[in-house]
Short mmCIF file of C-alpha atoms in Angstrom, two decimals:
data_model
loop_
_atom_site.label_atom_id
_atom_site.label_comp_id
_atom_site.label_asym_id
_atom_site.label_seq_id
_atom_site.Cartn_x
_atom_site.Cartn_y
_atom_site.Cartn_z
CA MET A 277 25.44 -71.20 -39.68
CA ALA A 278 24.52 -74.88 -38.68
CA THR A 279 28.27 -75.25 -38.16
CA THR A 280 28.42 -72.02 -35.70
CA LEU A 281 25.40 -73.15 -34.03
CA LEU A 282 27.11 -76.77 -33.03
CA LYS A 283 30.23 -74.76 -32.09
CA ILE A 284 28.17 -73.01 -29.40
CA GLU A 285 27.01 -76.14 -28.10
CA GLU A 286 30.39 -77.64 -28.13
CA LEU A 287 31.69 -74.58 -26.17
CA ILE A 288 28.97 -74.80 -23.60
CA ASN A 289 29.56 -78.55 -23.04
CA GLY A 290 33.23 -78.26 -23.06
CA ALA A 291 35.58 -79.51 -20.19
CA TYR A 292 36.63 -75.75 -19.51
CA MET A 293 33.13 -74.33 -19.19
CA LEU A 294 32.30 -73.75 -15.78
CA ARG A 295 28.20 -74.42 -15.48
CA ASN A 296 25.48 -72.66 -13.26
CA LEU A 297 28.00 -71.72 -10.53
CA THR A 298 26.44 -70.58 -7.38
CA VAL A 299 26.85 -66.87 -6.26
CA PRO A 300 29.76 -67.76 -3.54
CA GLU A 301 31.47 -69.64 -6.57
CA LEU A 302 31.16 -66.91 -8.98
CA VAL A 303 32.44 -64.36 -6.26
CA GLU A 304 35.44 -66.87 -5.69
CA GLU A 305 36.22 -66.92 -9.26
CA ALA A 306 36.26 -63.27 -9.67
CA ILE A 307 38.38 -62.58 -6.87
CA GLN A 308 40.98 -65.34 -7.98
CA ASN A 309 40.93 -64.06 -11.65
CA GLY A 310 41.53 -60.37 -10.23
CA GLU A 311 38.45 -59.20 -11.72
CA GLY A 312 37.42 -57.56 -8.53
CA VAL A 313 37.64 -57.26 -4.73
CA LEU A 314 35.11 -57.60 -2.01
CA THR A 315 33.97 -54.21 -0.01
CA LYS A 316 33.76 -54.26 3.37
CA ASP A 317 30.06 -55.11 3.43
CA GLY A 318 30.51 -58.23 1.24
CA ALA A 319 29.61 -56.81 -2.17
CA LEU A 320 31.99 -57.43 -5.19
CA SER A 321 33.60 -54.19 -6.55
CA VAL A 322 34.56 -54.43 -9.92
CA SER A 323 35.89 -52.03 -12.68
CA THR A 324 34.23 -51.83 -16.22
CA GLY A 325 37.53 -50.17 -17.86
CA ALA A 326 37.29 -47.68 -20.78
CA PHE A 327 33.56 -48.07 -20.99
CA THR A 328 31.49 -46.95 -17.84
CA GLY A 329 28.44 -46.83 -19.79
CA ARG A 330 26.57 -48.43 -22.67
CA SER A 331 27.87 -47.94 -26.30
CA PRO A 332 24.53 -47.45 -28.37
CA LYS A 333 26.64 -46.27 -31.51
CA ASP A 334 28.26 -49.81 -31.58
CA LYS A 335 24.80 -51.99 -31.45
CA PHE A 336 23.55 -53.53 -34.64
CA VAL A 337 20.26 -55.86 -35.44
CA VAL A 338 21.12 -58.49 -37.99
CA GLN A 339 19.08 -57.86 -40.88
CA ASP A 340 17.31 -60.99 -41.74
CA GLU A 341 14.03 -62.89 -42.68
CA VAL A 342 12.67 -62.14 -38.94
CA SER A 343 13.89 -58.66 -38.48
CA ASN A 344 13.57 -57.24 -42.22
CA ASN A 345 9.80 -55.99 -42.14
CA LEU A 346 9.52 -55.56 -38.36
CA VAL A 347 12.40 -53.55 -37.26
CA ASP A 348 12.18 -49.72 -37.11
CA TRP A 349 15.58 -49.41 -38.85
CA GLY A 350 17.71 -46.18 -38.32
CA LYS A 351 20.25 -44.67 -36.10
CA VAL A 352 19.09 -46.85 -33.11
CA ASN A 353 18.39 -49.92 -34.78
CA GLN A 354 21.47 -49.97 -37.16
CA PRO A 355 21.38 -53.09 -39.64
CA ILE A 356 24.15 -55.36 -40.32
CA ALA A 357 24.14 -58.27 -42.77
CA GLU A 358 23.80 -61.99 -41.73
CA GLU A 359 27.09 -62.53 -43.41
CA LYS A 360 29.04 -60.23 -41.31
CA PHE A 361 27.31 -61.53 -38.05
CA SER A 362 28.13 -65.05 -39.02
CA ALA A 363 31.62 -63.96 -39.69
CA LEU A 364 32.18 -62.19 -36.37
CA LEU A 365 30.65 -64.89 -34.31
CA ASP A 366 32.96 -67.74 -35.86
CA LYS A 367 35.99 -65.60 -35.04
CA VAL A 368 34.73 -64.77 -31.40
CA LEU A 369 34.08 -68.47 -30.81
CA ASP A 370 37.60 -69.22 -31.98
CA HIS A 371 39.08 -66.71 -29.46
CA LEU A 372 37.00 -67.95 -26.75
CA GLU A 373 38.05 -71.95 -27.22
CA LYS A 374 41.50 -70.74 -26.53
CA LYS A 375 40.61 -69.59 -23.15
CA ASP A 376 41.39 -71.56 -20.00
CA LYS A 377 37.83 -71.29 -18.55
CA LEU A 378 34.74 -69.83 -19.28
CA TYR A 379 31.27 -69.32 -17.38
CA TYR A 380 27.96 -70.58 -18.56
CA LEU A 381 24.67 -69.79 -16.81
CA GLU A 382 20.95 -70.52 -17.40
CA ALA A 383 18.39 -67.75 -16.27
CA SER A 384 15.29 -66.33 -17.71
CA ALA A 385 13.51 -62.94 -18.37
CA GLY A 386 9.85 -62.39 -17.95
CA ALA A 387 8.20 -63.11 -14.17
CA ASP A 388 4.96 -64.18 -15.96
CA GLU A 389 5.68 -67.96 -17.02
CA HIS A 390 3.23 -67.38 -20.04
CA TYR A 391 5.72 -64.80 -21.36
CA THR A 392 9.15 -65.92 -20.08
CA LEU A 393 12.14 -66.13 -22.12
CA PRO A 394 15.02 -68.50 -21.46
CA VAL A 395 18.57 -66.66 -21.37
CA ARG A 396 21.80 -68.59 -21.80
CA ALA A 397 25.06 -66.67 -21.03
CA ILE A 398 28.49 -67.57 -21.97
CA THR A 399 30.88 -65.10 -20.53
CA GLU A 400 34.75 -64.75 -20.41
CA TYR A 401 34.67 -63.08 -17.18
CA ALA A 402 33.02 -64.31 -13.92
CA TRP A 403 31.80 -61.50 -12.58
CA HIS A 404 29.56 -60.91 -15.83
CA SER A 405 28.21 -64.33 -15.20
CA LEU A 406 27.32 -62.93 -11.47
CA PHE A 407 25.91 -60.01 -13.19
CA ALA A 408 23.50 -61.85 -15.41
CA LYS A 409 22.63 -64.31 -12.48
CA GLN A 410 21.49 -61.31 -10.27
CA LEU A 411 19.59 -59.26 -13.05
CA PHE A 412 17.82 -61.86 -14.70
CA LEU A 413 15.50 -64.56 -13.07
CA ARG A 414 17.25 -67.21 -11.49
CA GLU A 415 15.59 -69.97 -12.84
CA TRP A 416 15.50 -71.99 -16.11
CA PRO A 417 11.84 -72.16 -17.02
CA THR A 418 10.23 -75.45 -17.49
CA LYS A 419 7.82 -74.35 -19.98
CA GLY A 420 9.29 -70.75 -21.51
CA ALA A 421 7.11 -69.05 -23.73
CA PHE A 422 9.98 -68.69 -26.34
CA ASP A 423 12.73 -70.02 -27.54
CA PRO A 424 15.97 -69.57 -25.74
CA PHE A 425 18.29 -66.40 -26.43
CA THR A 426 22.02 -67.09 -26.00
CA VAL A 427 24.33 -64.28 -24.88
CA ILE A 428 27.82 -64.72 -25.53
CA TYR A 429 29.78 -62.08 -24.25
CA ALA A 430 33.86 -61.79 -24.86
CA PRO A 431 35.07 -58.22 -23.81
CA SER A 432 38.70 -59.12 -24.73
CA TYR A 433 37.58 -59.63 -28.39
CA LYS A 434 38.01 -56.43 -30.30
CA ALA A 435 36.66 -55.98 -34.11
CA ASP A 436 38.19 -54.84 -37.05
CA PRO A 437 35.58 -52.30 -38.41
CA ALA A 438 37.05 -52.32 -41.93
CA VAL A 439 36.42 -56.27 -41.99
CA ASP A 440 33.60 -56.84 -39.61
CA GLY A 441 31.22 -54.12 -40.61
CA THR A 442 31.23 -52.72 -37.28
CA ASN A 443 31.69 -49.12 -36.24
CA SER A 444 34.59 -49.47 -33.82
CA GLU A 445 36.41 -52.51 -31.94
CA THR A 446 33.22 -52.80 -29.82
CA PHE A 447 29.86 -54.44 -30.82
CA ILE A 448 26.65 -55.49 -29.58
CA LEU A 449 25.13 -57.54 -32.07
CA VAL A 450 21.45 -59.07 -31.83
CA SER A 451 20.30 -61.62 -34.30
CA PHE A 452 16.56 -62.59 -33.94
CA ALA A 453 16.62 -65.30 -36.33
CA LYS A 454 19.69 -67.06 -34.90
CA ARG A 455 18.44 -65.97 -31.41
CA THR A 456 22.05 -64.93 -30.41
CA ILE A 457 23.31 -61.76 -28.72
CA LEU A 458 26.97 -61.12 -29.39
CA ILE A 459 29.12 -58.74 -27.31
CA GLY A 460 32.57 -57.67 -27.45
CA GLY A 461 35.13 -55.05 -27.27
CA THR A 462 33.47 -53.60 -23.65
CA GLU A 463 33.22 -54.76 -20.37
CA TYR A 464 30.30 -52.48 -19.31
CA GLY A 465 27.58 -55.20 -17.58
CA GLY A 466 24.71 -53.03 -18.47
CA GLU A 467 25.22 -54.28 -22.13
CA ILE A 468 24.02 -57.80 -21.13
CA LYS A 469 20.76 -56.53 -19.45
CA LYS A 470 19.96 -54.05 -21.90
CA SER A 471 20.40 -56.51 -25.09
CA ILE A 472 18.00 -58.70 -23.39
CA PHE A 473 15.51 -55.99 -23.02
CA SER A 474 15.72 -55.12 -26.53
CA VAL A 475 15.03 -58.55 -27.61
CA MET A 476 11.73 -58.55 -25.01
CA ASN A 477 10.69 -55.31 -26.69
CA PHE A 478 10.63 -57.24 -30.05
CA LEU A 479 9.04 -60.26 -28.59
CA LEU A 480 6.25 -59.13 -26.32
CA PRO A 481 4.25 -56.77 -28.38
CA GLU A 482 3.64 -59.92 -30.97
CA GLN A 483 2.12 -61.32 -28.01
CA ASN A 484 -0.11 -58.60 -27.19
CA VAL A 485 2.04 -57.40 -24.37
CA LEU A 486 3.23 -54.09 -23.71
CA SER A 487 6.99 -53.78 -23.01
CA MET A 488 7.89 -50.92 -21.04
CA HIS A 489 11.25 -48.91 -19.82
CA CYS A 490 9.78 -48.31 -16.27
CA SER A 491 9.78 -49.00 -12.54
CA ALA A 492 6.77 -50.40 -10.94
CA ASN A 493 5.08 -50.90 -7.09
CA VAL A 494 1.90 -51.53 -5.68
CA ASN A 495 0.10 -51.19 -2.26
CA ASP A 496 -1.39 -53.99 -0.14
CA THR A 497 -4.74 -53.66 -1.98
CA ASN A 498 -3.08 -54.32 -5.44
CA GLU A 499 -3.19 -50.96 -6.72
CA THR A 500 -0.21 -50.50 -9.29
CA ALA A 501 1.73 -47.59 -10.11
CA LEU A 502 4.08 -47.31 -13.04
CA PHE A 503 6.85 -44.67 -13.26
CA PHE A 504 8.50 -43.66 -16.57
CA GLY A 505 11.51 -41.38 -16.51
CA LEU A 506 15.01 -40.96 -17.85
CA SER A 507 18.08 -40.81 -15.91
CA GLY A 508 18.03 -38.27 -13.24
CA THR A 509 14.40 -37.99 -13.02
CA GLY A 510 13.88 -39.63 -9.70
CA LYS A 511 12.42 -42.87 -11.25
CA THR A 512 14.38 -45.12 -8.77
CA THR A 513 13.96 -42.85 -5.65
CA LEU A 514 9.95 -42.21 -6.22
CA SER A 515 9.48 -45.90 -6.74
CA ALA A 516 11.02 -46.96 -3.84
CA ASP A 517 8.51 -46.53 -1.34
CA PRO A 518 8.56 -48.14 1.98
CA GLU A 519 4.90 -48.11 1.99
CA ARG A 520 4.55 -49.86 -1.10
CA HIS A 521 5.88 -53.49 -2.64
CA LEU A 522 8.85 -52.79 -5.30
CA ILE A 523 7.80 -54.92 -8.37
CA GLY A 524 10.90 -54.03 -10.23
CA ASP A 525 12.97 -50.85 -10.82
CA ASP A 526 13.48 -50.59 -14.51
CA GLU A 527 11.79 -53.21 -17.01
CA HIS A 528 8.38 -54.58 -17.24
CA GLY A 529 5.58 -55.87 -19.22
CA TRP A 530 1.91 -55.43 -19.12
CA SER A 531 -0.18 -58.38 -20.53
CA PRO A 532 -3.84 -58.88 -20.58
CA ASP A 533 -3.35 -60.14 -16.87
CA GLY A 534 -1.54 -57.29 -15.58
CA VAL A 535 1.85 -55.99 -15.09
CA PHE A 536 5.07 -58.26 -14.36
CA ASN A 537 8.61 -57.73 -14.06
CA ILE A 538 11.15 -58.86 -16.79
CA GLU A 539 14.08 -59.02 -14.67
CA GLY A 540 15.10 -60.64 -11.35
CA GLY A 541 17.27 -57.91 -9.86
CA CYS A 542 18.00 -54.20 -9.86
CA TYR A 543 20.80 -52.03 -11.41
CA ALA A 544 20.90 -48.79 -9.45
CA LYS A 545 22.81 -45.57 -9.79
CA THR A 546 24.78 -45.14 -6.64
CA ILE A 547 26.16 -41.58 -7.14
CA ASN A 548 25.93 -39.70 -3.60
CA LEU A 549 24.04 -42.76 -2.36
CA SER A 550 23.30 -42.53 1.33
CA ARG A 551 21.33 -44.82 3.89
CA GLU A 552 19.06 -41.68 4.91
CA ASN A 553 18.07 -40.82 1.41
CA GLU A 554 17.59 -44.09 -0.06
CA PRO A 555 17.74 -46.84 2.74
CA GLN A 556 16.70 -49.71 0.54
CA ILE A 557 19.21 -49.39 -2.02
CA TYR A 558 21.92 -48.84 0.29
CA ASP A 559 21.01 -51.82 2.60
CA ALA A 560 20.96 -53.88 -0.81
CA ILE A 561 24.63 -53.75 -1.31
CA ARG A 562 25.94 -56.75 0.69
CA PHE A 563 27.40 -59.99 -0.26
CA GLY A 564 25.99 -61.56 -3.57
CA SER A 565 25.67 -57.69 -5.19
CA LEU A 566 28.05 -55.99 -7.49
CA ILE A 567 29.23 -52.32 -7.63
CA GLU A 568 30.69 -51.05 -10.79
CA ASN A 569 33.30 -47.91 -10.74
CA VAL A 570 32.87 -47.08 -7.48
CA VAL A 571 35.93 -46.08 -5.68
CA LEU A 572 36.81 -47.76 -2.54
CA ASN A 573 38.39 -45.89 0.77
CA GLU A 574 41.20 -47.83 2.62
CA ASP A 575 39.01 -49.72 4.61
CA ARG A 576 37.28 -50.80 1.66
CA THR A 577 34.12 -48.78 2.25
CA PRO A 578 32.56 -47.46 -1.01
CA ASP A 579 32.86 -43.64 -1.27
CA TYR A 580 29.71 -42.99 -3.32
CA LYS A 581 30.42 -39.30 -3.82
CA ASN A 582 33.61 -39.78 -5.55
CA ILE A 583 32.59 -39.68 -9.42
CA SER A 584 36.46 -39.52 -10.55
CA LEU A 585 35.86 -43.00 -12.56
CA THR A 586 32.52 -41.82 -13.77
CA GLU A 587 29.17 -40.59 -12.61
CA ASN A 588 27.54 -43.60 -14.14
CA THR A 589 28.40 -45.75 -10.78
CA ARG A 590 26.14 -48.65 -10.30
CA ALA A 591 25.04 -51.31 -8.02
CA ALA A 592 23.32 -54.70 -9.38
CA TYR A 593 21.67 -57.14 -6.64
CA PRO A 594 18.86 -59.31 -6.71
CA ILE A 595 15.35 -58.02 -6.00
CA GLU A 596 14.98 -60.03 -3.16
CA PHE A 597 17.54 -57.75 -1.38
CA ILE A 598 14.94 -54.96 -1.41
CA ASP A 599 12.66 -55.86 2.19
CA ASN A 600 9.14 -54.88 0.71
CA ALA A 601 9.81 -56.36 -2.91
CA MET A 602 6.72 -58.06 -4.31
CA LEU A 603 7.61 -61.84 -5.14
CA PRO A 604 6.85 -63.03 -7.53
CA SER A 605 7.22 -60.02 -9.18
CA ARG A 606 3.53 -59.67 -10.81
CA ALA A 607 0.40 -57.42 -9.98
CA GLY A 608 -2.61 -56.40 -11.30
CA HIS A 609 -3.42 -53.59 -13.87
CA PRO A 610 -2.17 -50.22 -13.22
CA ASN A 611 -4.36 -47.64 -11.63
CA THR A 612 -1.74 -44.89 -12.04
CA ILE A 613 0.97 -44.15 -14.46
CA VAL A 614 3.54 -41.39 -13.71
CA PHE A 615 5.76 -39.85 -16.49
CA LEU A 616 8.51 -38.22 -14.83
CA THR A 617 10.87 -35.30 -16.18
CA ALA A 618 13.56 -33.11 -15.00
CA ASP A 619 12.80 -29.91 -16.68
CA ALA A 620 15.72 -27.68 -16.15
CA TYR A 621 14.19 -24.52 -17.86
CA GLY A 622 11.59 -24.61 -14.75
CA VAL A 623 8.54 -24.01 -16.96
CA LEU A 624 6.62 -27.16 -16.93
CA PRO A 625 4.13 -27.66 -14.00
CA PRO A 626 5.15 -29.96 -11.09
CA ILE A 627 2.27 -32.26 -11.83
CA SER A 628 -0.23 -32.52 -14.66
CA LYS A 629 -3.10 -34.72 -15.14
CA LEU A 630 -3.00 -36.09 -18.71
CA THR A 631 -5.92 -37.37 -21.07
CA LYS A 632 -5.18 -40.77 -22.84
CA GLU A 633 -3.97 -38.68 -26.07
CA GLN A 634 -1.85 -36.39 -24.12
CA ALA A 635 -0.41 -39.50 -22.29
CA MET A 636 0.65 -41.07 -25.80
CA TYR A 637 1.92 -37.51 -26.74
CA HIS A 638 4.29 -37.47 -23.70
CA PHE A 639 5.03 -41.07 -23.96
CA LEU A 640 5.98 -40.58 -27.42
CA SER A 641 8.06 -37.61 -26.58
CA GLY A 642 9.90 -39.00 -23.77
CA TYR A 643 11.16 -35.43 -22.36
CA THR A 644 13.68 -34.42 -20.06
CA SER A 645 16.79 -32.09 -19.74
CA LYS A 646 20.69 -32.59 -19.97
CA LEU A 647 22.15 -30.19 -17.47
CA ALA A 648 25.44 -28.31 -17.86
CA GLY A 649 28.44 -29.99 -16.61
CA THR A 650 26.96 -33.54 -16.88
CA GLU A 651 28.61 -34.00 -20.28
CA ARG A 652 31.37 -32.31 -22.07
CA GLY A 653 30.24 -29.60 -24.44
CA VAL A 654 27.05 -28.90 -22.46
CA THR A 655 27.41 -25.39 -21.03
CA GLU A 656 23.25 -24.78 -20.39
CA PRO A 657 20.44 -27.02 -20.24
CA GLN A 658 19.26 -28.88 -23.14
CA ALA A 659 16.29 -30.42 -24.10
CA THR A 660 16.41 -34.36 -24.39
CA PHE A 661 13.68 -36.37 -26.18
CA SER A 662 13.83 -40.31 -25.76
CA THR A 663 10.91 -41.87 -27.38
CA CYS A 664 8.80 -44.08 -25.00
CA PHE A 665 11.63 -43.17 -22.04
CA GLY A 666 13.56 -45.91 -23.83
CA SER A 667 14.57 -45.17 -27.50
CA PRO A 668 17.75 -46.88 -27.49
CA PHE A 669 16.20 -50.28 -26.57
CA LEU A 670 13.05 -50.05 -29.08
CA PRO A 671 13.32 -52.47 -32.30
CA LEU A 672 9.87 -51.63 -33.42
CA ALA A 673 8.20 -48.38 -34.48
CA PRO A 674 7.84 -45.94 -31.54
CA GLU A 675 3.89 -45.57 -32.59
CA ARG A 676 3.47 -49.36 -32.04
CA TYR A 677 4.17 -49.11 -28.19
CA ALA A 678 2.52 -45.69 -27.92
CA ASP A 679 -0.79 -47.47 -29.68
CA MET A 680 -0.65 -50.24 -27.21
CA LEU A 681 -0.38 -47.87 -24.46
CA GLY A 682 -3.36 -45.72 -25.10
CA LYS A 683 -5.55 -48.75 -25.80
CA LEU A 684 -4.62 -50.25 -22.14
CA ILE A 685 -5.22 -46.95 -20.44
CA GLU A 686 -8.71 -46.62 -21.84
CA GLN A 687 -9.63 -50.08 -21.28
CA HIS A 688 -8.32 -50.19 -17.47
CA ASP A 689 -9.49 -46.51 -16.99
CA VAL A 690 -5.77 -45.44 -15.83
CA ASP A 691 -4.85 -42.30 -14.35
CA VAL A 692 -1.82 -40.83 -15.97
CA TYR A 693 0.35 -37.75 -14.80
CA LEU A 694 3.11 -35.77 -15.87
CA VAL A 695 5.49 -34.91 -12.94
CA ASN A 696 8.19 -32.42 -13.33
CA THR A 697 11.10 -33.13 -10.79
CA GLY A 698 13.28 -30.24 -12.01
CA TRP A 699 13.33 -26.73 -11.49
CA THR A 700 11.05 -23.99 -10.45
CA GLY A 701 11.22 -20.30 -10.15
CA GLY A 702 13.41 -20.17 -13.03
CA ALA A 703 15.82 -22.19 -14.98
CA TYR A 704 18.80 -24.03 -14.03
CA GLY A 705 21.24 -21.72 -12.22
CA GLU A 706 18.33 -19.26 -11.41
CA GLY A 707 15.71 -20.98 -9.97
CA SER A 708 15.85 -23.85 -7.55
CA ARG A 709 15.24 -27.94 -7.81
CA MET A 710 11.85 -29.11 -6.62
CA LYS A 711 11.83 -30.12 -3.18
CA LEU A 712 11.65 -33.84 -2.73
CA ALA A 713 9.39 -33.64 -0.03
CA TYR A 714 6.70 -31.64 -2.64
CA THR A 715 7.27 -34.37 -5.16
CA ARG A 716 6.64 -36.88 -3.07
CA ALA A 717 3.50 -35.44 -1.65
CA MET A 718 2.61 -34.82 -5.44
CA VAL A 719 3.26 -38.25 -6.29
CA ASN A 720 1.80 -40.08 -3.16
CA ALA A 721 -1.71 -38.04 -3.86
CA ALA A 722 -1.50 -39.23 -7.49
CA VAL A 723 -0.95 -42.99 -6.75
CA ASN A 724 -3.49 -43.18 -3.90
CA GLY A 725 -6.26 -41.84 -6.16
CA GLN A 726 -6.62 -38.57 -4.34
CA LEU A 727 -6.13 -36.37 -7.56
CA ARG A 728 -8.81 -38.38 -9.59
CA ASP A 729 -11.59 -35.81 -9.16
CA VAL A 730 -10.00 -32.55 -7.84
CA GLU A 731 -10.36 -29.25 -9.37
CA THR A 732 -7.91 -28.12 -12.11
CA LYS A 733 -6.74 -25.42 -14.16
CA LYS A 734 -5.62 -25.59 -17.85
CA HIS A 735 -2.28 -24.30 -18.69
CA ASP A 736 -2.62 -22.19 -21.71
CA ILE A 737 1.26 -23.28 -23.34
CA PHE A 738 1.44 -26.78 -22.35
CA ASN A 739 -2.15 -27.97 -22.84
CA VAL A 740 -2.82 -29.86 -19.68
CA GLU A 741 -4.78 -29.65 -16.49
CA ILE A 742 -2.94 -28.73 -13.27
CA PRO A 743 -4.42 -29.51 -9.95
CA VAL A 744 -5.37 -26.19 -7.95
CA ALA A 745 -4.61 -27.79 -4.52
CA ILE A 746 -2.73 -30.80 -3.04
CA GLU A 747 -2.20 -31.39 0.54
CA GLY A 748 1.33 -30.66 1.58
CA VAL A 749 2.35 -28.55 -1.39
CA PRO A 750 2.11 -24.97 -1.53
CA SER A 751 -0.39 -23.56 -3.98
CA ASN A 752 1.42 -21.15 -5.51
CA VAL A 753 4.14 -24.02 -6.29
CA LEU A 754 1.50 -25.76 -8.50
CA ASN A 755 1.34 -23.16 -11.38
CA PRO A 756 5.06 -22.52 -12.58
CA ARG A 757 4.33 -19.14 -13.69
CA ASP A 758 3.49 -18.12 -10.18
CA THR A 759 6.94 -18.92 -9.00
CA TRP A 760 8.64 -16.84 -11.80
CA SER A 761 9.86 -13.10 -10.52
CA ASP A 762 9.21 -12.05 -14.20
CA PRO A 763 5.98 -13.93 -15.58
CA ALA A 764 6.58 -12.40 -19.11
CA ARG A 765 9.92 -14.06 -19.26
CA TYR A 766 8.44 -17.16 -18.06
CA ASP A 767 6.09 -16.99 -20.99
CA VAL A 768 8.93 -16.57 -23.46
CA GLU A 769 10.53 -19.35 -21.93
CA ALA A 770 7.37 -21.79 -21.86
CA LYS A 771 6.82 -21.08 -25.61
CA ALA A 772 10.47 -21.81 -26.58
CA LEU A 773 10.08 -25.19 -24.72
CA ALA A 774 6.51 -26.07 -26.42
CA MET A 775 8.25 -25.37 -29.67
CA LYS A 776 11.04 -27.81 -28.82
CA PHE A 777 8.31 -30.50 -28.29
CA LYS A 778 6.48 -29.55 -31.57
CA GLU A 779 9.38 -29.73 -33.60
CA ASN A 780 10.61 -33.12 -32.04
CA PHE A 781 7.18 -34.63 -32.55
CA THR A 782 7.27 -33.92 -36.52
CA ARG A 783 8.90 -37.24 -36.93
CA PHE A 784 6.10 -39.15 -35.58
CA THR A 785 4.50 -39.63 -39.06
CA LYS A 786 2.34 -42.34 -37.79
CA ALA A 787 1.00 -40.58 -35.03
CA SER A 788 -2.77 -39.76 -35.03
CA GLU A 789 -4.46 -36.17 -35.43
CA SER A 790 -5.99 -36.34 -31.91
CA VAL A 791 -2.54 -37.23 -30.44
CA ILE A 792 -0.77 -34.53 -32.29
CA ALA A 793 -3.25 -32.04 -31.18
CA ALA A 794 -2.65 -33.06 -27.48
CA GLY A 795 0.72 -31.50 -27.32
CA PRO A 796 1.57 -27.92 -26.30
CA LEU A 797 0.09 -25.02 -28.12
CA VAL A 798 2.67 -22.29 -29.50
CA ILE A 799 0.76 -19.21 -30.17
#
């Protein structure tokens, strides 16, 4: 492997390697290479080809002396042998050496210098280098907490599954021992971002830092709030609050000193984006930003309603493009945690106050719903559980992250809420989506501490406490059973979802009895 590592250094120092280009230089390179075009507002518009999202079935972790006894091996963390990794890396390096030019970037992850990871990115495309430059922190640390990780991205190289040990021509391989990430066979930019996040999810807990898939904001008096939630739950929308400062939109660490952003940029969904509904995100898309798979009109204005390429249209931009961003991206310990779910069955309360054990239960569950029509074959709402609201990116056993969260909640006396941004008055197709104004009123009351001591009523099935009254929200909305025309049918549907929770939770064999007992009650 020493020979291969030497080849990486030779590649970096080769005459054809363009090193640490500026944003304008990378934009010019991308346009000259035919990788993208400028929109009317100056953002670089690119297409990611056949892959318009991540390819989780093609991600592997190299099984070696570092990972072997720590990684939670399985469908998420598929093992691949060191020999296969080394052989494929050699092939990719030989492939890249034949290119006329490549792009090299030095950046970092982790806004707290005590937990900073230096990141080196070698990319075949200029726009991937721009993506990394805008999504990571744009400084090479003078005293990083960890040794550098190198990302090698060769989208034009396709693996041979029969020889290379991959599942397809696409591959995302992470080697903790060699501190190298190897990506090929896909052009989707998010693979760069999420691979480094997976690395931080491995490194940070070993430093007594909880890594989290969440957004975060803070007010002027340093009261911090965290927002966990899967796609479509409103995580980005609800954390982008003009009255609060954005710490980050997706990845954070919680250390003994407080919360810090792992990234230096944002990667926001743009489907149906408008200045009226999300002005901060809309105005951040300008020169220096990237948009992926967004259809452009003849005058090069983006058509954010057009999903002919994919529903997963995205924008990547540095966090400085958000007017009220917190810089540096650090704040104190959280006062409030919000778990967001979009329950399409219409049975979860719109807001519930959780105990520490209930917080650990719902953190491990990571529940939301897939809606009919969003995926091929999905004809009715389906319950989806993603551990810790980020299962694809967790190399360690999920209980480890949950135990850390429970200890931090107790240590810092954090208020935790489960907020349902989904349906009320019936399931999807019968009821209606919870009004955004009501959800904002509930979330604002939660993060401002107004719900800490309010009167609550226990939900007999979901085993959580529901506030009796919240200013700006009709009282009948707070108890979902009251919104159904047929309360008896509500009970049936609520018990059915509760049973799904319990069935899903059977896989957490290391969870304590008190955490298991904190889940829904099925009578």
